[in-house]
Coordinates of C-alpha atoms in Angstrom, one line a residue:
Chain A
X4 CA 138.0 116.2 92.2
X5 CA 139.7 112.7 91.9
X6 CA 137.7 109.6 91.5
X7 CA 138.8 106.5 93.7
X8 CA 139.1 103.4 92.3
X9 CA 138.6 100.6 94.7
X10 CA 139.6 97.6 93.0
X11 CA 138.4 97.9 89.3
X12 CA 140.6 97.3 86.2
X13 CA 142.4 100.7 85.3
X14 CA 141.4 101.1 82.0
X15 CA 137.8 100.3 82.7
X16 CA 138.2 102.9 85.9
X17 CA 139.1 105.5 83.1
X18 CA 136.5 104.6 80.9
X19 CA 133.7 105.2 83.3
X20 CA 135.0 108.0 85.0
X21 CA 135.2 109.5 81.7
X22 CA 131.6 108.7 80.6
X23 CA 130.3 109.5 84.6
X24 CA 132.0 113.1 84.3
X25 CA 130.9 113.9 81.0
X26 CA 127.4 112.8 81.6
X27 CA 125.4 116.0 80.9
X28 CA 122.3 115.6 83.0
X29 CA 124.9 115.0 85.8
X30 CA 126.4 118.4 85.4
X31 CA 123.4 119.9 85.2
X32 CA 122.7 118.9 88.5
X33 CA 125.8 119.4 90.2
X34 CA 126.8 115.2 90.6
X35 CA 130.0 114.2 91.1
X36 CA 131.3 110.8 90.7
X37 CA 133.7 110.1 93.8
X38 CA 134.7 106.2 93.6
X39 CA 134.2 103.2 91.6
X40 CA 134.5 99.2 92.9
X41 CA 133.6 96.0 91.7
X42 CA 129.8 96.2 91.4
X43 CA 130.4 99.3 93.6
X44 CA 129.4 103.2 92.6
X45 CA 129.5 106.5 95.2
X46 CA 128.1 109.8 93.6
X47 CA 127.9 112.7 95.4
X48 CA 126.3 116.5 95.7
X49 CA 126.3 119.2 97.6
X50 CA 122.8 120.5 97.9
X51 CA 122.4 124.4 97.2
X52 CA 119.1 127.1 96.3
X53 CA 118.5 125.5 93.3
X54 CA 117.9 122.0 93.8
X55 CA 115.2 122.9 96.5
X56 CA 111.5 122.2 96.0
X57 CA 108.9 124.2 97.7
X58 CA 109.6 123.8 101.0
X59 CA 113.6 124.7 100.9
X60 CA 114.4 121.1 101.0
X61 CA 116.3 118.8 98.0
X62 CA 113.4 118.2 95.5
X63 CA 112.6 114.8 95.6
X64 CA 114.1 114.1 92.0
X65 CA 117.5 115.3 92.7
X66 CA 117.8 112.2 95.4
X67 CA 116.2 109.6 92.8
X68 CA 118.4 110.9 90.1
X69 CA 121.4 110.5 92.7
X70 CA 120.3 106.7 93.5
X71 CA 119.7 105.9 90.1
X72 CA 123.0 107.6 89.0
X73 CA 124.6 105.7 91.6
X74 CA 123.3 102.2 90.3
X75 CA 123.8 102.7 87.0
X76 CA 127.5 103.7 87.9
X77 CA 127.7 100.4 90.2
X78 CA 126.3 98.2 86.9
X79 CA 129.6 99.9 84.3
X80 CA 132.1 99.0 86.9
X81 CA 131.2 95.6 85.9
X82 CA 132.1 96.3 82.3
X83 CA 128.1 96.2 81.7
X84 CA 126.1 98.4 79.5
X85 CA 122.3 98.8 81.1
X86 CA 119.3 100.5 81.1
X87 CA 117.1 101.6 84.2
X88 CA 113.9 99.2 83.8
X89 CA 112.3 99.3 87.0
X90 CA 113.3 101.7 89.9
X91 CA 111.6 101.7 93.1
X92 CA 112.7 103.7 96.3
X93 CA 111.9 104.9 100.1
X94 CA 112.0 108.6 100.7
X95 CA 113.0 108.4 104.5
X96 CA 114.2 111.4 105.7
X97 CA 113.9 114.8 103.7
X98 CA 117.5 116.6 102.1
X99 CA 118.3 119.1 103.6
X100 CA 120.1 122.5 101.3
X101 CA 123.8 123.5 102.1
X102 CA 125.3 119.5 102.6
X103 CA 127.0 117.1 100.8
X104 CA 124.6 114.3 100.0
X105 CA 126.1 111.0 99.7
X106 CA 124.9 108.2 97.2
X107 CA 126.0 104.2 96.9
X108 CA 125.3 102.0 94.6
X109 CA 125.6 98.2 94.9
X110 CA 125.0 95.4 92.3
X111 CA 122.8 92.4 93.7
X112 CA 122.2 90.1 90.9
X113 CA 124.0 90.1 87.3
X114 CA 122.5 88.4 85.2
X115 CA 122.2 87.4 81.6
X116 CA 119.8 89.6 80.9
X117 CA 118.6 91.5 83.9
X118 CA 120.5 93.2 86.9
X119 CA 119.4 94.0 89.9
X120 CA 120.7 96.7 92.3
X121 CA 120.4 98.5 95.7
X122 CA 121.3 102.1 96.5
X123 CA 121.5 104.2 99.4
X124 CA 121.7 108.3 100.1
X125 CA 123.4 109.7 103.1
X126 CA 123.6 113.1 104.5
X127 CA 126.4 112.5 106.8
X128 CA 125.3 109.3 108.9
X129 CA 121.8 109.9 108.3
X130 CA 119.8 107.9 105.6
X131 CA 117.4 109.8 103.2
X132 CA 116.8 107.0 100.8
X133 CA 117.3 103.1 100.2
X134 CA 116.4 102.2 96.4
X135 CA 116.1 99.5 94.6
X136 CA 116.5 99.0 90.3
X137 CA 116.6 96.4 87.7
X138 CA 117.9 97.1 84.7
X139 CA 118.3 95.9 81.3
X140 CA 121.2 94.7 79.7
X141 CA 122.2 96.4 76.2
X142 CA 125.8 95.4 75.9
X143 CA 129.3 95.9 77.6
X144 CA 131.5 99.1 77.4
X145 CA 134.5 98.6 75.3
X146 CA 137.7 100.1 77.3
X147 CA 140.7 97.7 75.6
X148 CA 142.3 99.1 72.8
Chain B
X12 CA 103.5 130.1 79.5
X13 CA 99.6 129.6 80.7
X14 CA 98.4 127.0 83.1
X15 CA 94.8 125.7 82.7
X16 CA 92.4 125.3 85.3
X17 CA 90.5 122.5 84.3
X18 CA 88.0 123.1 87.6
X19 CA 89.8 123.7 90.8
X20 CA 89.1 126.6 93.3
X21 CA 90.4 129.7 91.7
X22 CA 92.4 131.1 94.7
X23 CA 93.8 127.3 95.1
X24 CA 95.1 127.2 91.1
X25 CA 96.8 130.4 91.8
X26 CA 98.3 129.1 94.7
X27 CA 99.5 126.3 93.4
X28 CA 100.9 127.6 90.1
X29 CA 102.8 130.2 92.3
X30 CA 104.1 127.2 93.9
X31 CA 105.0 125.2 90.9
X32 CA 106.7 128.4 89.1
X33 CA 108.7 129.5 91.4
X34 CA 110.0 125.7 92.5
X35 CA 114.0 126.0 92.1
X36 CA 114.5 122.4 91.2
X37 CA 111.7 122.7 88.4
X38 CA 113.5 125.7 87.0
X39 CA 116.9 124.0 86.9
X40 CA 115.6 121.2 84.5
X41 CA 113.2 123.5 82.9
X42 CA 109.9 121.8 84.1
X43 CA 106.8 123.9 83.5
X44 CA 103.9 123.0 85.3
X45 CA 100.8 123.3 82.4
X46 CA 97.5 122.3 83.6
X47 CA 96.1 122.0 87.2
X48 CA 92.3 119.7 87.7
X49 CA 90.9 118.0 90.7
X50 CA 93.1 115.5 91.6
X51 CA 95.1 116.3 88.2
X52 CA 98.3 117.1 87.1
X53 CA 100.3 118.0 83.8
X54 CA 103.8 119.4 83.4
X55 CA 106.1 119.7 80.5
X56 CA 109.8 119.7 79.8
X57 CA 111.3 120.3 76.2
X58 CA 113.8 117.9 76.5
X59 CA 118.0 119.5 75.4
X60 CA 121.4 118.6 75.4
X61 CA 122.1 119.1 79.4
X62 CA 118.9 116.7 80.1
X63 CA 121.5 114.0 78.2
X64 CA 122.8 110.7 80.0
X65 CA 125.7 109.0 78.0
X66 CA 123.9 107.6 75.5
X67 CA 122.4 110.9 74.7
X68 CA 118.5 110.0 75.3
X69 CA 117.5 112.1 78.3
X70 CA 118.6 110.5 81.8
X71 CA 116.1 108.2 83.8
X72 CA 116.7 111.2 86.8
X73 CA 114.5 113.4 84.5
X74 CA 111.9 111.2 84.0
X75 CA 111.6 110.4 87.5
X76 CA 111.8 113.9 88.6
X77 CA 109.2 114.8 86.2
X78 CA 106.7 111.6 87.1
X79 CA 107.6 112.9 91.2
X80 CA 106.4 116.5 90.2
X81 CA 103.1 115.6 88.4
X82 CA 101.9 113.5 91.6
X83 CA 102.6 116.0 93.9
X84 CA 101.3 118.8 91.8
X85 CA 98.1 116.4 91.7
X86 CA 98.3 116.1 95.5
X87 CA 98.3 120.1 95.9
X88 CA 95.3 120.1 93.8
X89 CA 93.2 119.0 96.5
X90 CA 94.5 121.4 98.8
X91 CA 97.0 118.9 100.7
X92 CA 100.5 119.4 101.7
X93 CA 102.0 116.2 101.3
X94 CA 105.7 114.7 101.2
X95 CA 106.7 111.4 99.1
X96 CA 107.4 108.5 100.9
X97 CA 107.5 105.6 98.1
X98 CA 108.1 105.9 95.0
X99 CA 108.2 103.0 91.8
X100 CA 108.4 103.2 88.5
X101 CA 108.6 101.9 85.4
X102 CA 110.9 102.8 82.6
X103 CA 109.3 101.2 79.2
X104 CA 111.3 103.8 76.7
X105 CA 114.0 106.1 76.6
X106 CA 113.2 109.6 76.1
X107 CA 114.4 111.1 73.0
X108 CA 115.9 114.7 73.0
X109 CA 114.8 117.6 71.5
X110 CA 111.0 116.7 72.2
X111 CA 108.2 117.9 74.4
X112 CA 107.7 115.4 77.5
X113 CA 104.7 115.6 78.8
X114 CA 104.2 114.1 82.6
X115 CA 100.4 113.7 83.9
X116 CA 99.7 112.6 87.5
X117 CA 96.5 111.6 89.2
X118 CA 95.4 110.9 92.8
X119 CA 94.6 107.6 93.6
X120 CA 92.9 107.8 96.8
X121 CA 93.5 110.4 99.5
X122 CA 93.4 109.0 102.6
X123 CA 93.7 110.5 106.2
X124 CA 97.1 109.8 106.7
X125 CA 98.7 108.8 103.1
X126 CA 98.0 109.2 99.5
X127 CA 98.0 107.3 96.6
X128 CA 99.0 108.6 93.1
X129 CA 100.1 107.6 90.0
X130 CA 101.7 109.3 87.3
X131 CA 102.6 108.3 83.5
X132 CA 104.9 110.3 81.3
X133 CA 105.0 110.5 77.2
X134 CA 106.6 111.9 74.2
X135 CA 103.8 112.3 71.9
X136 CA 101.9 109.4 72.0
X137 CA 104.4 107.2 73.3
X138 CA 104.2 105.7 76.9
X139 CA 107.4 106.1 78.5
X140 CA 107.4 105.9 82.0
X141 CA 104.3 104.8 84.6
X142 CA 104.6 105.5 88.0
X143 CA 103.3 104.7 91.5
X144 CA 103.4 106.9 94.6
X145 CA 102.7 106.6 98.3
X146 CA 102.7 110.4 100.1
X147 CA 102.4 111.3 103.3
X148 CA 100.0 113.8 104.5
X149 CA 101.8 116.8 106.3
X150 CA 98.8 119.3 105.8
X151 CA 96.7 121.8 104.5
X152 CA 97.6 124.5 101.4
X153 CA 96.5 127.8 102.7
X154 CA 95.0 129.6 99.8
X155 CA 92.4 131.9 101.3
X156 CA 93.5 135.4 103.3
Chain C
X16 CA 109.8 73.6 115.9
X17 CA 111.2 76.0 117.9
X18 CA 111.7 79.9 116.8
X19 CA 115.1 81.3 118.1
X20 CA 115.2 84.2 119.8
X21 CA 118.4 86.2 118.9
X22 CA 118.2 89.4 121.9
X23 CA 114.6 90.7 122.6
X24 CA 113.3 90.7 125.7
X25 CA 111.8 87.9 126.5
X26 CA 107.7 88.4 127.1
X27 CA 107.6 90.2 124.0
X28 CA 109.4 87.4 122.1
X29 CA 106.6 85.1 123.7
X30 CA 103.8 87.3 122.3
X31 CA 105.4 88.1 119.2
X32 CA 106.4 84.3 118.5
X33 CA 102.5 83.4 119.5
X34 CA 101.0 85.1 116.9
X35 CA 103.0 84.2 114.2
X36 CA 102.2 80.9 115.3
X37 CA 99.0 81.5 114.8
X38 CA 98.5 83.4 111.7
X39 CA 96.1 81.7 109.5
X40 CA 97.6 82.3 106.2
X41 CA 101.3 81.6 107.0
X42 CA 99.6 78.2 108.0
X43 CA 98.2 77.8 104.8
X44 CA 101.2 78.4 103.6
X45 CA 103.3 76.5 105.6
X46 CA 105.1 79.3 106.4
X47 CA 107.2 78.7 109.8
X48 CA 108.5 81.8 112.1
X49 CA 112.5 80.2 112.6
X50 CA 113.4 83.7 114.6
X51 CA 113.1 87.2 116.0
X52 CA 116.3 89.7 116.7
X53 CA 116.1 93.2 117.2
X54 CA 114.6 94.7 114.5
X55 CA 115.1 91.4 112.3
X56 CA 112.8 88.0 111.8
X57 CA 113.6 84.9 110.1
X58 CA 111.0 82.6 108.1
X59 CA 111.1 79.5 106.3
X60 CA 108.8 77.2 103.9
X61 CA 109.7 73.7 102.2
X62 CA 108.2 74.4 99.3
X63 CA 105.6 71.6 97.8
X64 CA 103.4 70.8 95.4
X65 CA 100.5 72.9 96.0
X66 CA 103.2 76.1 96.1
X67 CA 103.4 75.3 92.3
X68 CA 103.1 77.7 89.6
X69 CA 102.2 76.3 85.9
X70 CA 106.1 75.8 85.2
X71 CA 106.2 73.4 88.4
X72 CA 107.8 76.2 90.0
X73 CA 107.6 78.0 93.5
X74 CA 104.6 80.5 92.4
X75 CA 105.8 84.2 93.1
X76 CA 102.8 85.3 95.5
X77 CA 104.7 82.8 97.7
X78 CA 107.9 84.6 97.5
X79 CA 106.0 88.0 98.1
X80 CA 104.0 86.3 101.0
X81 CA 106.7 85.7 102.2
X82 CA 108.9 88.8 102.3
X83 CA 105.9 90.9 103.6
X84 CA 105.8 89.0 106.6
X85 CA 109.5 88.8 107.2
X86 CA 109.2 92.3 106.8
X87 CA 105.8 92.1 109.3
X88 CA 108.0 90.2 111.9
X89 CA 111.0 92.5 111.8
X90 CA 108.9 95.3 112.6
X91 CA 107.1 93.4 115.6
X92 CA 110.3 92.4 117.1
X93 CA 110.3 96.0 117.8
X94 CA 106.7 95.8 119.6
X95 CA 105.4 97.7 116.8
X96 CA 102.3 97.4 115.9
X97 CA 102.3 98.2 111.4
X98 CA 100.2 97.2 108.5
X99 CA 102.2 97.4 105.2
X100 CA 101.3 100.4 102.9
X101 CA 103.9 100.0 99.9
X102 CA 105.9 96.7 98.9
X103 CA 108.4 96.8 96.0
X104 CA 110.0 93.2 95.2
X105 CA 112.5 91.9 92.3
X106 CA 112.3 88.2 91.9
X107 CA 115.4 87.9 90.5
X108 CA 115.3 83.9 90.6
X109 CA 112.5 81.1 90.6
X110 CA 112.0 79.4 93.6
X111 CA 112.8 75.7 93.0
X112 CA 110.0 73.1 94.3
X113 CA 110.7 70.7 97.5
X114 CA 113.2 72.8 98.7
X115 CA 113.6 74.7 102.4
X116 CA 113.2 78.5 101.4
X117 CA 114.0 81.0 104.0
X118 CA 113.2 84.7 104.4
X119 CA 114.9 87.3 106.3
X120 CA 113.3 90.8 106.9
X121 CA 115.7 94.1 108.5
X122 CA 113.8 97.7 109.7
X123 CA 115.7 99.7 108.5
X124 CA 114.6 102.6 109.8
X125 CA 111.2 103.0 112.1
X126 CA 110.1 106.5 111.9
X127 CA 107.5 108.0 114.6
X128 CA 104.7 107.4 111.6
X129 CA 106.5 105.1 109.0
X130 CA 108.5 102.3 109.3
X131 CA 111.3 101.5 106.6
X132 CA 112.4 97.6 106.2
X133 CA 113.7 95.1 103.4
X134 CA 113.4 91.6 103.3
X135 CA 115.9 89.2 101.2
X136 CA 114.7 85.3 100.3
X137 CA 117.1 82.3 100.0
X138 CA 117.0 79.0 98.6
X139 CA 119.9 78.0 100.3
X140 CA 122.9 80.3 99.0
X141 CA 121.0 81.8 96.1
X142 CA 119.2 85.2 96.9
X143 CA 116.4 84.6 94.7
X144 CA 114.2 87.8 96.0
X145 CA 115.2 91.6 97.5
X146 CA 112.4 93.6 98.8
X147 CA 111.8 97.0 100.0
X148 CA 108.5 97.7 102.4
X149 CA 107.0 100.5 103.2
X150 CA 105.0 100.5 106.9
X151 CA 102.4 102.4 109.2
X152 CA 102.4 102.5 112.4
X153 CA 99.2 101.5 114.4
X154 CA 100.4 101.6 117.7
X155 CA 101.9 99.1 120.2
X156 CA 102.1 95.5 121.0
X157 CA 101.3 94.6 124.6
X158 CA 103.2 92.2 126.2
X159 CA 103.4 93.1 129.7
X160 CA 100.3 91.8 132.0
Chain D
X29 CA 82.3 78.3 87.6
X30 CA 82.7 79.6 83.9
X31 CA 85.7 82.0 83.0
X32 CA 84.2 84.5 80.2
X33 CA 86.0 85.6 77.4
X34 CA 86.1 88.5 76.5
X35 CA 87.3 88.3 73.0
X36 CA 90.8 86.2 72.6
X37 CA 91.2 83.2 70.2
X38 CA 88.9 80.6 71.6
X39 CA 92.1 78.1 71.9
X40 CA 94.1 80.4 73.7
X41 CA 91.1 80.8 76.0
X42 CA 90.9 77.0 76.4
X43 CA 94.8 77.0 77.0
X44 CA 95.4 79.9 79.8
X45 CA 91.7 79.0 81.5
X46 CA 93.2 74.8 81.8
X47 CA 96.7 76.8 83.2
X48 CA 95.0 79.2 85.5
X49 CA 92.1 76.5 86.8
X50 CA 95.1 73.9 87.4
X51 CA 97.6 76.1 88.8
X52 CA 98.0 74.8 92.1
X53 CA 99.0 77.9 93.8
X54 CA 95.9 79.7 93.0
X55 CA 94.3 76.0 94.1
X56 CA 95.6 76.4 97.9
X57 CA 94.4 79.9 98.2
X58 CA 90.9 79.6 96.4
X59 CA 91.7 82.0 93.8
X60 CA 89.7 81.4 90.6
X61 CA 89.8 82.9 86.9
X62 CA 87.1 84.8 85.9
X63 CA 87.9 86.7 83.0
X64 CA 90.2 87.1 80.1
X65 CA 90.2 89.6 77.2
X66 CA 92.9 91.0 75.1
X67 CA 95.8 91.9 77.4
X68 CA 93.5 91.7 80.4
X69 CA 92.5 89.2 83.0
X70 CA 90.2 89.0 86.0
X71 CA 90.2 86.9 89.4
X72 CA 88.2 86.1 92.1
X73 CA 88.9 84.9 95.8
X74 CA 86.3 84.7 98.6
X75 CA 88.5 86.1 101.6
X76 CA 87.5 83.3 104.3
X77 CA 89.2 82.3 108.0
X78 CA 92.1 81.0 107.0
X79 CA 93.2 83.9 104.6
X80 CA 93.3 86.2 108.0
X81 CA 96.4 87.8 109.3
X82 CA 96.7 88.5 113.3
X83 CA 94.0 91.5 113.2
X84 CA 91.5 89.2 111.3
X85 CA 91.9 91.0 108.2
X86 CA 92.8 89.3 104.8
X87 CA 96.7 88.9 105.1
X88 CA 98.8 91.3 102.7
X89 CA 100.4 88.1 101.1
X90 CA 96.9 87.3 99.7
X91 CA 96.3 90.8 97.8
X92 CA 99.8 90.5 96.3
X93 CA 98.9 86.9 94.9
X94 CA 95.7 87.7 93.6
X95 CA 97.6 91.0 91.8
X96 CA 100.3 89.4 90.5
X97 CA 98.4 86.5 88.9
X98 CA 95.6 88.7 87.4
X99 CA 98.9 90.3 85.4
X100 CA 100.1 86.8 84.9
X101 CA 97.0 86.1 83.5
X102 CA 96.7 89.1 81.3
X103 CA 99.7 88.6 80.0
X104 CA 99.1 84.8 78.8
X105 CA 96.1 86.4 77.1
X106 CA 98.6 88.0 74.5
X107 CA 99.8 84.6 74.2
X108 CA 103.1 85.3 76.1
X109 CA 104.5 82.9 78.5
X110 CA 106.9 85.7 80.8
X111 CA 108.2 85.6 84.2
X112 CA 107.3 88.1 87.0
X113 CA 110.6 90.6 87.7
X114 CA 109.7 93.3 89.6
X115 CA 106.8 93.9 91.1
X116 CA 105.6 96.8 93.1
X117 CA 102.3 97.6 95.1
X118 CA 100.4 100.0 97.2
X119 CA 98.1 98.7 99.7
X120 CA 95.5 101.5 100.5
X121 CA 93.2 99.4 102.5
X122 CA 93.0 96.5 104.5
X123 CA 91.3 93.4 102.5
X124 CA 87.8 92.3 105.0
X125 CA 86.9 88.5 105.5
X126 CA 83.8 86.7 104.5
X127 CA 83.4 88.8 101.0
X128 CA 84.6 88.5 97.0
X129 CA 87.6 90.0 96.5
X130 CA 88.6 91.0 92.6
X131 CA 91.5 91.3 90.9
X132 CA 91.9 93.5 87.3
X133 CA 94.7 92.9 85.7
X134 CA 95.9 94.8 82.4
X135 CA 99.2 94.8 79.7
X136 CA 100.7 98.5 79.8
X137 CA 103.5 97.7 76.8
X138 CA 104.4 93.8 75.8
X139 CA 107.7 95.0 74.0
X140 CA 110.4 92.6 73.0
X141 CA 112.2 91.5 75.8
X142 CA 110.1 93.0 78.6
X143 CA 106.2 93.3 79.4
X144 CA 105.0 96.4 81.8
X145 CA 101.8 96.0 83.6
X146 CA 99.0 97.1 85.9
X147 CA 96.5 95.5 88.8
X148 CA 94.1 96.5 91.1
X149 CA 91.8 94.6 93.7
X150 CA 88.7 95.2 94.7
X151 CA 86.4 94.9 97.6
X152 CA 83.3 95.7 96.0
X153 CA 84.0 99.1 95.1
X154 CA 86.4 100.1 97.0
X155 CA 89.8 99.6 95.5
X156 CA 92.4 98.4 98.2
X157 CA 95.2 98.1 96.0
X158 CA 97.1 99.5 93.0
X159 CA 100.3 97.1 91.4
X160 CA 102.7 97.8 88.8
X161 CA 104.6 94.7 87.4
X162 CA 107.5 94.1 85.0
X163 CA 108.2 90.8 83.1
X164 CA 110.6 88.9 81.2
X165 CA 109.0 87.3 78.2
X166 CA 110.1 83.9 77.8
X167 CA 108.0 82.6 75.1
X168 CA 105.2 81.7 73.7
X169 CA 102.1 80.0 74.3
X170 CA 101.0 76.8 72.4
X171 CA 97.8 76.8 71.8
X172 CA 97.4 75.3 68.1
X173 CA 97.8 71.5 67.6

């Protein structure tokens, strides 16, 4: 599936869609990156048997993994290397199995050291979750030859 | 694998391990549930190359899922069905790969409506992730026929 | 100094605007209700001396104070009645001393048990806090005789 | 009313007892030291009238002061000066007027850039609240001549 790129240098588009698809814990779950922006991220799934917890819902890690996927994506289309320091979030509405669950990420605050961020999951119009992250700044991602 | 019962209702612990083995999203990132007490929690996951963000530690969405799993396991310890509402933790250290991460979650205070948990997670004797809960009390685990 | 009332109905924008009024601790604060929409409240302090922290700073259980009861106000413009179960806050900048700081609070979703809202905190342009809260319903407010 | 040690460097005692007895935040709401050891700190306010919220209950804003500075305050007992990031609570149970309300504060990790901690309050012994909060260390505390 093609990645959108909503505004982002090209060659830091490619460089982050390269390190989003490759991501292994990603593929493990089934998450897709669908478009970067500028301090912008969307992820997406679509939720099937296995990501259920006991009550044949999405397990509540699959949508915090989405959220914080989606942040961390919104943080590298800044050019920024992070870390997750602090990640807090509202389960609002349970996920249901057999959808495509939507996630957005959106940078807040970058900072010299610390960034803050906001992300959002979807199933179709419906919020599940709205999360909030600060993260540590490690570096920046080299994409210029 | 063997659970321990470190002093729950026998008929409970076996519902609840039943429960906890046979949870899809647990079996997709290899989470074994591996002790059971009142109000009391433990699971494990031997951390691997699929668990891997791009910087080849294991990604923050594991250690959140596993931190999410030992509070509601320690919810269901107590007989309550619950669903999580808020959920905020820290990240103080990447986990390494290749490792046994060990989760252990606790109940806070179990009120009427909502419960209170918290949950820290470790590789060895390292402190990697403490977390804070807020569930929402749905009902009652039916473990006797 | 009057409180704006941006589209509720009017009696309940009477009761709601009376008891922030009121409310002891915003008036140990200084903390001033500026306005009520649907689902949305503005406040605002000058911050003072006595907000100080030790670096002659704004002191951050200000900021929080303050974001809970945007967040409190929001969720009365609604006539619900709600006592705040989980807050989650980055304070992403100081808040500068003799200055007029303003908080708004959003619901973002209220739910027949929980309610869901954020708050954000200014110092003029600068968003120096983002807050998620986390809400229980109690029941209702009257404001029809 | 004497602020014990409970086994830090009698300077540094001296030091962050003069901050926290002349922080004039903690001045306007009537919150006093009472405690510091290593990496841990103690307050004290006596919930009166003016601490009330619209239901005559001690208003939310109060809890997540007295929380927040008890971590402040265990934090300064390592000798750190750091700044509060992120800071995330549950409130289990409404705070009564007309009694002692306590604060516990505790360091989880004080690593290089970032310090992780804990609070809980206290109304006698019932604990209403449990706090996680992250830092940003900024320094050091002077406390030799």
């Amino acid at each position: 599936m093609e990645i959108k790129n909503l505004g982002i240098d090209e060659r830091l588009f490619n460089k982050i869609s390269g390190i989003a698809q490759k991501m292994p814990f990603y593929n493990l779950l089934g998450i897709r990156s669908t478009a970067f922006g500028p301090g912008f991220a969307e992820l997406k799934v679509s939720t099937r048997a296995e990501h259920a917890n006991h009550l044949d819902m999405g397990h509540g890690g699959l949508l915090l993994s989405l959220a914080d996927g989606a942040m961390g994506n919104a943080i590298r289309s800044l050019g920024i290397l992070a870390t997750t320091v602090d990640f807090s979030t509202a389960l609002m509405s349970p996920a249901p199995l057999g959808q495509d669950i939507l996630a957005r990420g959106q940078v807040i605050k970058a900072g010299k050291n610390l960034i803050f961020a906001r992300a959002q999951v979807y199933a179709g119009d419906k919020q599940l979750v709205e999360t909030r992250g600060t993260f540590f700044r490690m570096g920046t991602i080299d994409f210029e030859e």
